[in-house]
């Protein structure tokens, strides 16, 4: 988004605690300002608010855009109370934050203090309206997008599929299945393993994602052994070659047992021409076309996952058509450029409202 703003002729300042994306931000023409904005203590938030207010006044900032709660509190205090300029303020609400008590809801409410709130899916927009009573007319939906240059089957080196399959020890007659996601209980690995134990054809399933050090990985390994599929699983840990893994896979999974706010895993696989089996709730309902780009199954439904795997692997022609349809679906509406265009609309609208234009936003 920073580069998109620069290309539009805007000056883009990105305040963060640093990380792997800083060089890309700078290369895009934006300026990175190192601030510990992730700190959550009230004292740290107030200190950050003062720093941001000084930055606003020094640089002549017109819009402050916050993307998570602690930075949002600091940004809102700076924009609306501490700075002299009093710039426009907006947020991106991209998660199903815990809201079980009044204290949590009060902490989350900062994400709704802007002139406009960006939601990364219709599911999140509905959640904001239902839980917080936020006006739908002030929501802009900007689904997350895929970098279609990085996730492009044609851009991979020749032989990538064979290289990946060899690395993972996939026999010539076996399908390669892939699940990308942190090893945490709500991602649905247990349901997947039980479903795969009932698949009546050779396969290798790669599980790519960090986490599991709390004992969950060991639980999954024990479950796989009990179900008789331990030799067919590959625990890969964190990987940076997700595009290559997606391209090599015959089928990808997003099996979360709780709704995903959006679920980028599915659209990344679809961008690489791989059909997806996803659970039928949350953001997956907006990305995966049931019977078109893959299959939607009830959360935790082992039999339904097994049936979807068998249906896909048993009909290679249809599976290939699903893969192609998935890429076209991504190109039509789930690219990073499409995301940036919708976010730019929201930023422009927030600025207009701040300047006195009270017409409702187009929330999509």
Coordinates of C-alpha atoms in Angstrom, one line a residue:
X1 CA 0.0 0.0 0.0
X2 CA 2.9 2.4 0.7
X3 CA 4.2 2.0 -2.8
X4 CA 0.7 2.5 -4.2
X5 CA 0.3 5.8 -2.4
X6 CA 3.7 7.0 -3.6
X7 CA 2.7 6.1 -7.2
X8 CA -0.4 8.3 -6.6
X9 CA 1.9 11.2 -5.7
X10 CA 1.3 11.0 -2.0
X11 CA 4.1 11.0 0.7
X12 CA 3.9 7.8 2.6
X13 CA 5.3 7.4 6.1
X14 CA 5.2 3.9 7.7
X15 CA 5.7 3.8 11.5
X16 CA 6.6 0.4 12.9
X17 CA 8.9 -1.5 15.1
X18 CA 10.8 -2.8 12.1
X19 CA 10.9 -6.2 10.4
X20 CA 11.5 -8.0 7.2
X21 CA 9.3 -5.7 5.1
X22 CA 11.2 -2.5 5.9
X23 CA 13.5 -2.8 2.9
X24 CA 10.5 -3.3 0.6
X25 CA 8.7 -0.3 2.1
X26 CA 11.8 1.9 1.5
X27 CA 12.3 0.5 -2.0
X28 CA 8.7 1.5 -2.8
X29 CA 9.6 5.1 -2.1
X30 CA 8.0 5.3 1.3
X31 CA 9.8 6.4 4.5
X32 CA 10.0 4.1 7.5
X33 CA 9.9 5.6 10.9
X34 CA 11.1 3.3 13.7
X35 CA 8.7 3.4 16.6
X36 CA 7.7 0.6 19.1
X37 CA 4.1 0.9 18.1
X38 CA 3.3 -2.7 19.1
X39 CA 3.8 -2.0 22.8
X40 CA 0.6 -2.5 24.6
X41 CA 1.1 -0.9 28.1
X42 CA -0.8 2.3 28.6
X43 CA 2.4 4.2 29.3
X44 CA 4.0 2.9 26.1
X45 CA 0.8 3.8 24.1
X46 CA 0.8 7.3 25.5
X47 CA 4.6 7.7 24.8
X48 CA 4.0 6.5 21.2
X49 CA 1.0 8.9 20.8
X50 CA 3.3 11.8 21.7
X51 CA 5.9 10.7 19.2
X52 CA 3.3 10.3 16.5
X53 CA 1.8 13.7 17.3
X54 CA 5.2 15.3 16.9
X55 CA 5.6 13.4 13.6
X56 CA 2.2 14.6 12.4
X57 CA 3.0 18.2 13.0
X58 CA 6.6 18.1 11.8
X59 CA 5.7 16.3 8.5
X60 CA 2.3 17.8 7.8
X61 CA 0.5 14.5 7.9
X62 CA -3.1 14.6 6.5
X63 CA -4.3 11.1 7.3
X64 CA -3.4 8.5 10.0
X65 CA -4.2 4.9 9.1
X66 CA -3.9 2.3 11.9
X67 CA -4.0 -1.5 11.3
X68 CA -4.0 -3.0 14.8
X69 CA -5.2 -2.0 18.2
X70 CA -2.2 -0.7 20.2
X71 CA -1.0 1.4 17.3
X72 CA -4.6 2.5 16.7
X73 CA -4.8 3.8 20.3
X74 CA -1.5 5.7 19.9
X75 CA -2.5 7.0 16.4
X76 CA -6.0 8.1 17.5
X77 CA -4.7 9.9 20.6
X78 CA -2.1 11.6 18.4
X79 CA -4.4 12.5 15.6
X80 CA -7.5 13.6 17.5
X81 CA -6.1 15.0 20.7
X82 CA -2.3 15.6 20.9
X83 CA -1.3 17.0 17.4
X84 CA -2.0 20.5 16.3
X85 CA -3.0 19.5 12.8
X86 CA -5.8 17.0 13.8
X87 CA -5.5 14.9 10.7
X88 CA -8.1 12.4 9.5
X89 CA -8.0 9.0 11.1
X90 CA -9.1 5.6 9.9
X91 CA -8.4 1.9 10.6
X92 CA -8.3 -1.5 9.1
X93 CA -10.3 -4.1 11.1
X94 CA -8.8 -7.4 10.0
X95 CA -9.4 -9.8 12.8
X96 CA -12.1 -11.4 15.0
X97 CA -10.7 -9.9 18.2
X98 CA -11.9 -11.4 21.5
X99 CA -14.9 -9.6 22.6
X100 CA -16.3 -11.7 25.5
X101 CA -16.5 -8.9 28.0
X102 CA -16.9 -5.1 28.2
X103 CA -13.2 -4.5 28.8
X104 CA -12.2 -6.3 25.7
X105 CA -14.9 -4.6 23.6
X106 CA -13.7 -1.2 24.9
X107 CA -10.1 -2.0 23.9
X108 CA -11.2 -3.1 20.5
X109 CA -13.4 -0.1 20.0
X110 CA -10.5 2.1 18.9
X111 CA -10.6 0.2 15.6
X112 CA -14.0 2.0 15.0
X113 CA -13.0 5.5 16.0
X114 CA -12.1 6.6 12.5
X115 CA -14.2 8.4 9.9
X116 CA -14.1 5.1 7.9
X117 CA -13.2 1.5 8.9
X118 CA -11.8 -0.9 6.3
X119 CA -12.9 -4.5 6.7
X120 CA -10.9 -7.2 4.9
X121 CA -14.0 -9.3 4.2
X122 CA -17.8 -9.2 4.2
X123 CA -17.6 -11.6 7.2
X124 CA -15.6 -9.0 9.2
X125 CA -18.0 -6.2 8.1
X126 CA -20.9 -8.2 9.3
X127 CA -19.1 -8.9 12.6
X128 CA -18.4 -5.2 13.1
X129 CA -22.0 -4.3 12.6
X130 CA -23.4 -7.1 14.7
X131 CA -21.0 -6.9 17.7
X132 CA -20.3 -3.2 17.9
X133 CA -23.3 -1.6 16.2
X134 CA -21.0 0.2 13.8
X135 CA -22.8 1.9 10.8
X136 CA -22.4 -0.2 7.7
X137 CA -22.3 2.9 5.6
X138 CA -18.9 3.8 7.1
X139 CA -17.3 0.4 6.2
X140 CA -15.2 -0.1 3.1
X141 CA -14.6 -3.8 2.3
X142 CA -11.1 -4.3 0.9
X143 CA -10.4 -8.1 0.6
X144 CA -6.7 -9.1 1.0
X145 CA -5.0 -9.7 -2.2
X146 CA -2.3 -11.9 -3.8
X147 CA 0.9 -10.6 -5.4
X148 CA 0.2 -12.1 -8.8
X149 CA 3.7 -11.6 -9.9
X150 CA 5.1 -13.7 -7.1
X151 CA 2.2 -16.2 -7.3
X152 CA 2.3 -16.9 -11.0
X153 CA 2.7 -20.5 -12.2
X154 CA 4.4 -19.2 -15.4
X155 CA 7.0 -17.3 -13.4
X156 CA 8.4 -20.4 -11.6
X157 CA 11.5 -22.1 -12.9
X158 CA 10.9 -25.1 -15.2
X159 CA 10.8 -28.3 -13.2
X160 CA 9.7 -26.7 -9.9
X161 CA 6.9 -29.3 -9.4
X162 CA 9.4 -32.2 -9.8
X163 CA 12.0 -30.5 -7.5
X164 CA 9.4 -30.0 -4.7
X165 CA 8.0 -33.5 -5.0
X166 CA 11.5 -35.0 -4.9
X167 CA 12.4 -32.9 -1.8
X168 CA 9.2 -34.1 0.0
X169 CA 9.7 -37.8 -1.0
X170 CA 6.5 -38.0 -3.0
X171 CA 6.2 -41.3 -4.9
X172 CA 5.5 -41.1 -8.7
X173 CA 2.0 -42.5 -8.3
X174 CA 1.0 -40.4 -5.2
X175 CA -0.8 -37.1 -5.0
X176 CA 0.8 -34.2 -3.1
X177 CA -1.6 -32.5 -0.7
X178 CA -0.8 -29.2 1.1
X179 CA -2.0 -27.4 4.2
X180 CA -0.4 -24.1 4.9
X181 CA -1.0 -22.6 8.4
X182 CA 0.3 -22.2 11.8
X183 CA 0.3 -25.4 13.9
X184 CA -2.4 -24.3 16.3
X185 CA -5.5 -26.2 17.3
X186 CA -8.1 -24.1 15.6
X187 CA -6.6 -24.5 12.2
X188 CA -8.1 -27.9 11.9
X189 CA -5.2 -30.2 11.5
X190 CA -6.8 -33.0 13.5
X191 CA -9.9 -33.2 11.3
X192 CA -7.6 -33.2 8.2
X193 CA -5.5 -36.1 9.5
X194 CA -8.5 -38.2 10.4
X195 CA -10.0 -37.5 7.0
X196 CA -6.8 -38.4 5.2
X197 CA -6.7 -41.7 7.0
X198 CA -9.9 -42.6 5.1
X199 CA -8.6 -41.7 1.7
X200 CA -8.3 -44.7 -0.5
X201 CA -5.4 -43.7 -2.8
X202 CA -1.6 -42.9 -2.3
X203 CA -0.7 -39.4 -1.2
X204 CA 1.7 -37.3 0.7
X205 CA 0.4 -34.4 2.7
X206 CA 2.8 -31.5 3.6
X207 CA 2.0 -29.3 6.6
X208 CA 3.8 -26.0 6.2
X209 CA 3.7 -23.5 9.1
X210 CA 5.4 -22.5 12.2
X211 CA 4.3 -23.2 15.8
X212 CA 3.4 -26.4 17.5
X213 CA 6.2 -26.1 20.0
X214 CA 3.6 -26.2 22.8
X215 CA 3.2 -29.9 22.2
X216 CA 0.6 -29.7 19.5
X217 CA 3.0 -30.9 16.8
X218 CA 3.7 -34.0 18.9
X219 CA -0.1 -34.5 19.4
X220 CA -0.6 -34.4 15.6
X221 CA 2.3 -36.9 15.1
X222 CA 0.7 -39.3 17.6
X223 CA -2.7 -38.9 16.0
X224 CA -1.2 -39.6 12.6
X225 CA 0.5 -42.7 13.9
X226 CA -2.7 -43.9 15.5
X227 CA -4.6 -43.3 12.2
X228 CA -1.9 -45.1 10.2
X229 CA -0.8 -42.1 8.1
X230 CA 2.4 -41.0 9.8
X231 CA 4.5 -42.0 6.9
X232 CA 2.4 -39.9 4.6
X233 CA 2.8 -36.6 6.5
X234 CA 5.6 -34.1 6.2
X235 CA 5.9 -31.4 8.9
X236 CA 7.8 -28.7 7.0
X237 CA 7.9 -25.8 9.6
X238 CA 7.9 -22.3 8.3
X239 CA 8.6 -22.0 4.6
X240 CA 9.3 -19.0 2.3
X241 CA 8.6 -21.0 -0.9
X242 CA 4.8 -21.2 -0.5
X243 CA 4.2 -20.4 -4.2
X244 CA 6.4 -23.3 -5.3
X245 CA 4.6 -25.6 -2.8
X246 CA 1.2 -24.5 -4.0
X247 CA 2.2 -25.1 -7.6
X248 CA 3.5 -28.6 -6.9
X249 CA 0.4 -29.6 -4.9
X250 CA -2.5 -31.4 -6.4
X251 CA -4.9 -30.1 -3.7
X252 CA -4.7 -27.5 -0.9
X253 CA -6.6 -27.2 2.4
X254 CA -7.9 -24.5 4.6
X255 CA -9.6 -26.5 7.4
X256 CA -10.0 -24.0 10.2
X257 CA -12.6 -25.0 12.7
X258 CA -13.2 -21.4 13.7
X259 CA -14.0 -18.8 11.0
X260 CA -11.1 -17.1 9.3
X261 CA -11.3 -13.3 9.1
X262 CA -10.3 -13.7 5.5
X263 CA -7.9 -16.6 4.8
X264 CA -5.1 -15.8 2.4
X265 CA -4.0 -19.4 2.2
X266 CA -6.9 -20.2 -0.1
X267 CA -6.3 -17.4 -2.6
X268 CA -2.6 -18.1 -2.8
X269 CA -3.2 -21.7 -3.7
X270 CA -5.9 -20.6 -6.2
X271 CA -3.5 -18.1 -7.8
X272 CA -1.1 -21.0 -8.5
X273 CA -3.9 -23.0 -10.1
X274 CA -4.5 -25.5 -7.3
X275 CA -8.0 -26.5 -6.2
X276 CA -8.8 -25.8 -2.5
X277 CA -10.9 -27.6 0.1
X278 CA -12.0 -25.1 2.7
X279 CA -14.3 -25.0 5.6
X280 CA -17.6 -23.3 4.9
X281 CA -17.5 -20.3 7.2
X282 CA -15.8 -17.0 7.5
X283 CA -13.8 -15.5 4.7
X284 CA -13.7 -18.8 2.8
X285 CA -17.3 -18.4 1.8
X286 CA -16.1 -15.3 -0.2
X287 CA -13.0 -16.8 -1.8
X288 CA -13.6 -20.4 -2.6
X289 CA -16.3 -21.2 -5.2
X290 CA -17.9 -24.5 -4.1
X291 CA -17.7 -27.0 -7.0
X292 CA -16.0 -24.3 -9.1
X293 CA -12.6 -23.6 -7.6
X294 CA -12.7 -26.3 -5.0
X295 CA -15.0 -27.5 -2.3
X296 CA -16.6 -26.0 0.9
X297 CA -17.1 -28.5 3.7
X298 CA -18.7 -28.2 7.2
X299 CA -16.1 -27.3 9.8
X300 CA -14.6 -30.5 11.4
X301 CA -16.6 -32.8 9.2
X302 CA -14.1 -35.6 8.6
X303 CA -16.3 -37.5 6.1
X304 CA -17.0 -34.4 4.0
X305 CA -13.2 -33.7 3.8
X306 CA -12.5 -37.3 2.8
X307 CA -15.3 -37.2 0.1
X308 CA -13.9 -33.9 -1.3
X309 CA -10.4 -35.3 -1.5
X310 CA -11.6 -38.4 -3.3
X311 CA -13.8 -36.4 -5.7
X312 CA -10.9 -34.1 -6.6
X313 CA -8.2 -36.7 -7.0
X314 CA -10.6 -39.1 -8.7
X315 CA -11.3 -36.6 -11.5
X316 CA -8.0 -35.0 -12.7
X317 CA -9.7 -33.2 -15.6
X318 CA -12.2 -31.5 -13.3
X319 CA -9.4 -30.8 -10.8
X320 CA -7.4 -29.0 -13.5
X321 CA -10.5 -27.0 -14.5
X322 CA -11.0 -26.0 -10.9
X323 CA -7.4 -24.9 -10.6
X324 CA -7.7 -22.7 -13.7
X325 CA -11.0 -21.2 -12.4
X326 CA -9.4 -20.5 -9.1
X327 CA -6.6 -18.4 -10.8
X328 CA -9.1 -16.5 -12.8
X329 CA -11.1 -15.8 -9.7
X330 CA -8.1 -14.3 -8.0
X331 CA -7.2 -12.2 -11.1
X332 CA -10.7 -10.9 -11.1
X333 CA -10.9 -9.7 -7.5
X334 CA -8.2 -10.8 -5.1
X335 CA -5.0 -9.1 -6.3
X336 CA -2.9 -6.8 -4.2
X337 CA -3.7 -4.0 -6.7
X338 CA -7.4 -4.5 -6.1
X339 CA -6.8 -4.3 -2.4
X340 CA -4.8 -1.1 -2.7
X341 CA -7.4 0.5 -4.9
X342 CA -10.2 -0.2 -2.3
X343 CA -8.0 1.0 0.6
X344 CA -7.1 4.2 -1.4
X345 CA -10.9 4.8 -1.8
X346 CA -11.3 4.4 1.9
X347 CA -8.4 6.8 2.7
X348 CA -9.7 9.4 0.3
X349 CA -13.2 9.1 1.7
X350 CA -11.9 9.4 5.3
X351 CA -10.1 12.6 4.2
X352 CA -13.2 13.9 2.5
X353 CA -15.4 13.2 5.6
X354 CA -12.8 14.9 7.8
X355 CA -13.1 18.0 5.6
X356 CA -16.8 18.1 5.8
X357 CA -18.2 15.7 3.2
X358 CA -20.8 13.5 5.0
X359 CA -22.0 11.3 2.1
X360 CA -22.0 7.6 2.9
X361 CA -19.1 5.5 1.7
X362 CA -19.5 2.7 -0.9
X363 CA -18.7 -0.3 1.2
X364 CA -18.7 -3.0 -1.6

